[in-house]
Coordinates of C-alpha atoms in Angstrom, one line a residue:
Chain A
X1 CA -76.6 31.3 -92.3
X2 CA -74.8 28.3 -91.3
X3 CA -77.4 27.9 -88.2
X4 CA -76.4 27.5 -84.6
X5 CA -72.7 26.7 -84.1
X6 CA -71.5 25.3 -80.7
X7 CA -68.0 24.3 -79.9
X8 CA -66.7 21.8 -78.9
X9 CA -68.7 19.1 -80.2
X10 CA -67.2 16.9 -77.6
X11 CA -65.2 17.5 -74.4
X12 CA -63.8 15.0 -71.9
X13 CA -62.4 16.7 -69.0
X14 CA -61.4 15.5 -65.4
X15 CA -63.3 16.5 -62.2
X16 CA -62.5 19.9 -60.7
X17 CA -61.7 21.5 -64.0
X18 CA -63.2 24.4 -65.6
X19 CA -65.1 23.8 -68.6
X20 CA -66.2 26.4 -71.2
X21 CA -69.1 25.6 -73.6
X22 CA -69.4 28.3 -76.7
X23 CA -72.5 29.0 -78.9
X24 CA -72.9 31.4 -82.1
X25 CA -76.5 31.9 -82.9
X26 CA -78.1 32.7 -86.0
X27 CA -77.9 36.3 -86.9
X28 CA -80.7 38.3 -86.0
X29 CA -82.4 35.9 -83.6
X30 CA -83.3 37.8 -80.3
X31 CA -83.4 35.0 -78.1
X32 CA -80.7 32.5 -77.0
X33 CA -81.4 29.3 -74.9
X34 CA -79.0 27.0 -72.9
X35 CA -80.4 23.3 -72.5
X36 CA -79.0 20.4 -70.9
X37 CA -79.9 16.8 -72.2
X38 CA -79.7 13.6 -70.0
X39 CA -81.5 10.6 -70.0
X40 CA -83.1 10.8 -66.5
X41 CA -84.0 14.6 -67.1
X42 CA -84.8 15.0 -70.7
X43 CA -84.2 18.6 -72.0
X44 CA -83.9 21.0 -69.1
X45 CA -83.7 24.9 -69.9
X46 CA -80.7 26.4 -68.0
X47 CA -80.9 29.9 -68.9
X48 CA -82.0 32.1 -71.7
X49 CA -81.2 35.5 -73.0
X50 CA -83.2 38.4 -74.7
X51 CA -81.1 40.7 -76.9
X52 CA -78.0 39.7 -74.8
X53 CA -79.6 40.3 -71.5
X54 CA -80.3 37.1 -69.1
X55 CA -83.7 36.8 -68.7
X56 CA -84.3 33.5 -66.5
X57 CA -81.6 31.6 -64.9
X58 CA -84.0 29.7 -62.8
X59 CA -82.8 26.4 -64.4
X60 CA -79.3 26.7 -63.4
X61 CA -78.3 23.9 -61.1
X62 CA -75.7 25.7 -58.8
X63 CA -73.5 28.3 -58.4
X64 CA -70.8 26.5 -60.5
X65 CA -72.9 27.1 -63.6
X66 CA -72.7 30.7 -65.3
X67 CA -73.5 31.9 -68.7
X68 CA -72.8 35.1 -70.3
X69 CA -73.8 36.9 -74.0
X70 CA -71.4 39.6 -74.2
X71 CA -72.7 40.3 -77.8
X72 CA -75.5 39.2 -80.2
X73 CA -73.2 36.7 -81.8
X74 CA -71.8 34.9 -78.8
X75 CA -72.4 33.2 -75.8
X76 CA -70.4 31.0 -73.1
X77 CA -71.8 28.4 -70.5
X78 CA -69.2 27.6 -68.0
X79 CA -68.7 25.2 -65.4
X80 CA -66.5 25.6 -62.5
X81 CA -65.5 23.3 -61.2
X82 CA -66.8 20.3 -63.1
X83 CA -68.3 17.5 -61.3
X84 CA -69.1 14.0 -62.9
X85 CA -72.9 14.5 -62.6
X86 CA -72.5 17.4 -65.1
X87 CA -72.0 14.8 -67.7
X88 CA -74.8 15.9 -70.5
X89 CA -75.3 16.9 -73.9
X90 CA -75.4 20.8 -73.8
X91 CA -77.6 22.4 -76.5
X92 CA -77.9 26.0 -77.5
X93 CA -80.8 27.4 -79.4
X94 CA -81.7 30.8 -80.8
X95 CA -85.1 32.3 -82.1
X96 CA -86.8 35.3 -83.2
X97 CA -89.8 36.1 -80.5
X98 CA -92.2 33.1 -80.4
X99 CA -93.7 33.5 -83.9
X100 CA -91.1 30.9 -85.1
X101 CA -89.5 27.9 -83.6
X102 CA -86.0 27.6 -81.7
X103 CA -83.1 26.4 -84.0
X104 CA -80.6 24.2 -82.3
X105 CA -76.9 23.8 -82.5
X106 CA -75.5 20.2 -82.7
X107 CA -74.9 20.0 -79.0
X108 CA -71.5 19.4 -76.9
X109 CA -71.3 16.1 -75.1
X110 CA -69.6 16.6 -72.2
X111 CA -67.8 14.0 -70.2
X112 CA -66.5 14.6 -66.7
X113 CA -64.4 12.0 -65.6
Chain B
X1 CA -95.7 26.0 -62.9
X2 CA -95.8 25.2 -66.6
X3 CA -95.2 21.6 -67.5
X4 CA -95.2 19.1 -70.3
X5 CA -95.6 15.6 -69.9
X6 CA -95.0 12.9 -72.4
X7 CA -96.3 9.3 -70.9
X8 CA -94.6 7.0 -73.3
X9 CA -91.1 6.8 -72.8
X10 CA -90.9 4.5 -75.6
X11 CA -92.8 3.1 -78.4
X12 CA -92.1 0.5 -81.3
X13 CA -94.4 0.1 -84.6
X14 CA -94.0 -1.5 -88.0
X15 CA -92.9 0.3 -90.8
X16 CA -96.0 1.7 -92.8
X17 CA -98.3 1.5 -89.7
X18 CA -99.6 4.8 -88.0
X19 CA -98.6 5.8 -84.6
X20 CA -99.7 8.1 -82.3
X21 CA -97.4 9.9 -79.7
X22 CA -99.2 11.8 -76.7
X23 CA -98.4 15.2 -75.0
X24 CA -100.3 17.1 -72.1
X25 CA -99.4 20.3 -71.1
X26 CA -100.3 22.6 -67.9
X27 CA -100.5 26.3 -68.4
X28 CA -103.1 29.3 -67.5
X29 CA -102.3 31.0 -70.7
X30 CA -104.7 31.4 -73.6
X31 CA -102.3 32.1 -76.1
X32 CA -99.2 30.2 -76.8
X33 CA -97.3 27.7 -79.3
X34 CA -97.1 24.1 -79.4
X35 CA -94.3 22.0 -81.3
X36 CA -93.1 18.5 -81.9
X37 CA -89.4 18.4 -82.5
X38 CA -87.7 14.9 -83.7
X39 CA -84.1 13.9 -82.6
X40 CA -82.4 11.3 -84.7
X41 CA -79.4 9.7 -83.7
X42 CA -77.2 12.4 -85.1
X43 CA -78.6 14.4 -82.1
X44 CA -79.8 17.2 -84.4
X45 CA -82.9 18.9 -83.0
X46 CA -85.4 19.2 -86.0
X47 CA -88.9 20.8 -86.1
X48 CA -91.5 18.4 -87.2
X49 CA -94.6 20.6 -86.7
X50 CA -96.1 23.8 -85.0
X51 CA -99.6 24.7 -83.6
X52 CA -100.7 28.2 -82.6
X53 CA -103.1 27.8 -79.6
X54 CA -105.6 30.2 -80.9
X55 CA -106.0 28.4 -84.2
X56 CA -108.5 25.4 -84.0
X57 CA -107.6 23.9 -87.2
X58 CA -105.0 21.1 -86.6
X59 CA -101.7 21.5 -88.2
X60 CA -100.6 19.2 -90.5
X61 CA -97.1 18.5 -92.5
X62 CA -97.1 15.5 -95.4
X63 CA -97.3 12.5 -93.0
X64 CA -97.4 14.5 -89.7
X65 CA -100.4 15.8 -88.3
X66 CA -101.4 16.7 -84.7
X67 CA -104.7 16.3 -82.6
X68 CA -104.7 19.7 -80.8
X69 CA -107.4 19.4 -77.9
X70 CA -107.2 22.9 -76.0
X71 CA -109.4 22.4 -73.3
X72 CA -107.9 19.2 -72.6
X73 CA -104.4 20.6 -73.0
X74 CA -103.5 17.6 -75.0
X75 CA -101.2 17.9 -78.2
X76 CA -100.3 14.5 -79.7
X77 CA -98.7 13.8 -82.9
X78 CA -100.0 11.2 -85.6
X79 CA -97.4 9.8 -88.1
X80 CA -98.9 8.2 -91.0
X81 CA -97.1 5.6 -93.3
X82 CA -94.5 5.4 -90.9
X83 CA -90.9 5.0 -92.3
X84 CA -87.5 3.4 -91.3
X85 CA -86.2 7.2 -91.1
X86 CA -88.9 8.3 -88.6
X87 CA -86.9 6.2 -85.9
X88 CA -85.7 9.0 -83.3
X89 CA -86.5 10.6 -80.3
X90 CA -89.7 12.9 -80.2
X91 CA -90.2 16.0 -77.8
X92 CA -93.2 17.8 -77.5
X93 CA -92.7 21.4 -76.6
X94 CA -94.4 24.8 -75.3
X95 CA -93.7 28.5 -75.6
X96 CA -95.2 30.7 -73.0
X97 CA -95.7 34.2 -73.3
X98 CA -92.4 35.0 -71.8
X99 CA -90.9 32.9 -74.9
X100 CA -89.4 30.4 -72.8
X101 CA -89.3 27.0 -74.3
X102 CA -90.2 24.1 -71.9
X103 CA -89.8 20.6 -73.5
X104 CA -91.1 17.0 -72.4
X105 CA -88.8 14.1 -71.6
X106 CA -89.4 12.7 -74.9
X107 CA -90.7 9.5 -76.5
X108 CA -88.1 7.1 -78.2
X109 CA -90.0 5.9 -81.3
X110 CA -88.6 2.5 -82.9
X111 CA -89.8 1.9 -86.7
X112 CA -89.5 -1.7 -87.3
X113 CA -88.6 -2.9 -90.7

């Protein structure tokens, strides 16, 4: 397996634009996590899914953020409209139930200007 | 709320020395998993070591070992014979019974030649 695949690796967009981040988890993993990493806050859990169903989205900062997992092999994190304070590295990770660790993608560095 | 605290934002040690990174966590659960992840400049999140809370024996992986004190809710990472390649951000993480993975804010470790 190629691991967790995220796209794009880098995204630069203007304030107010819609941004969509994509993630392909490792085949067979039940869980998918979206994290945001900043210098100030470290790694924050935004939302996670179990078997494509959102379990906890309490970390999603505002209604501007939304996430979907239409099937077991694909998830998106959307920000609409984007703001400069959304600039961060966004990670997707997947795992089996708690027995093993989470496997991370390479992250998407988002810059909103 | 379940939290993970890493009290050392940044550390520096000479190559070949031993260094210990501290981590404390807060939970009311009895069974859980703890992890240390390494994030080198490449941004990739790499699992260093894992500890299951019901196991009293401290986990060891080559030069990496942990000191797990369940009653004190402490989970420190010891790196022996440190190498230049150990330079990275290190994150302590906790998995709760809902399989949610919570990270500390990280410790930036510099190994000096």
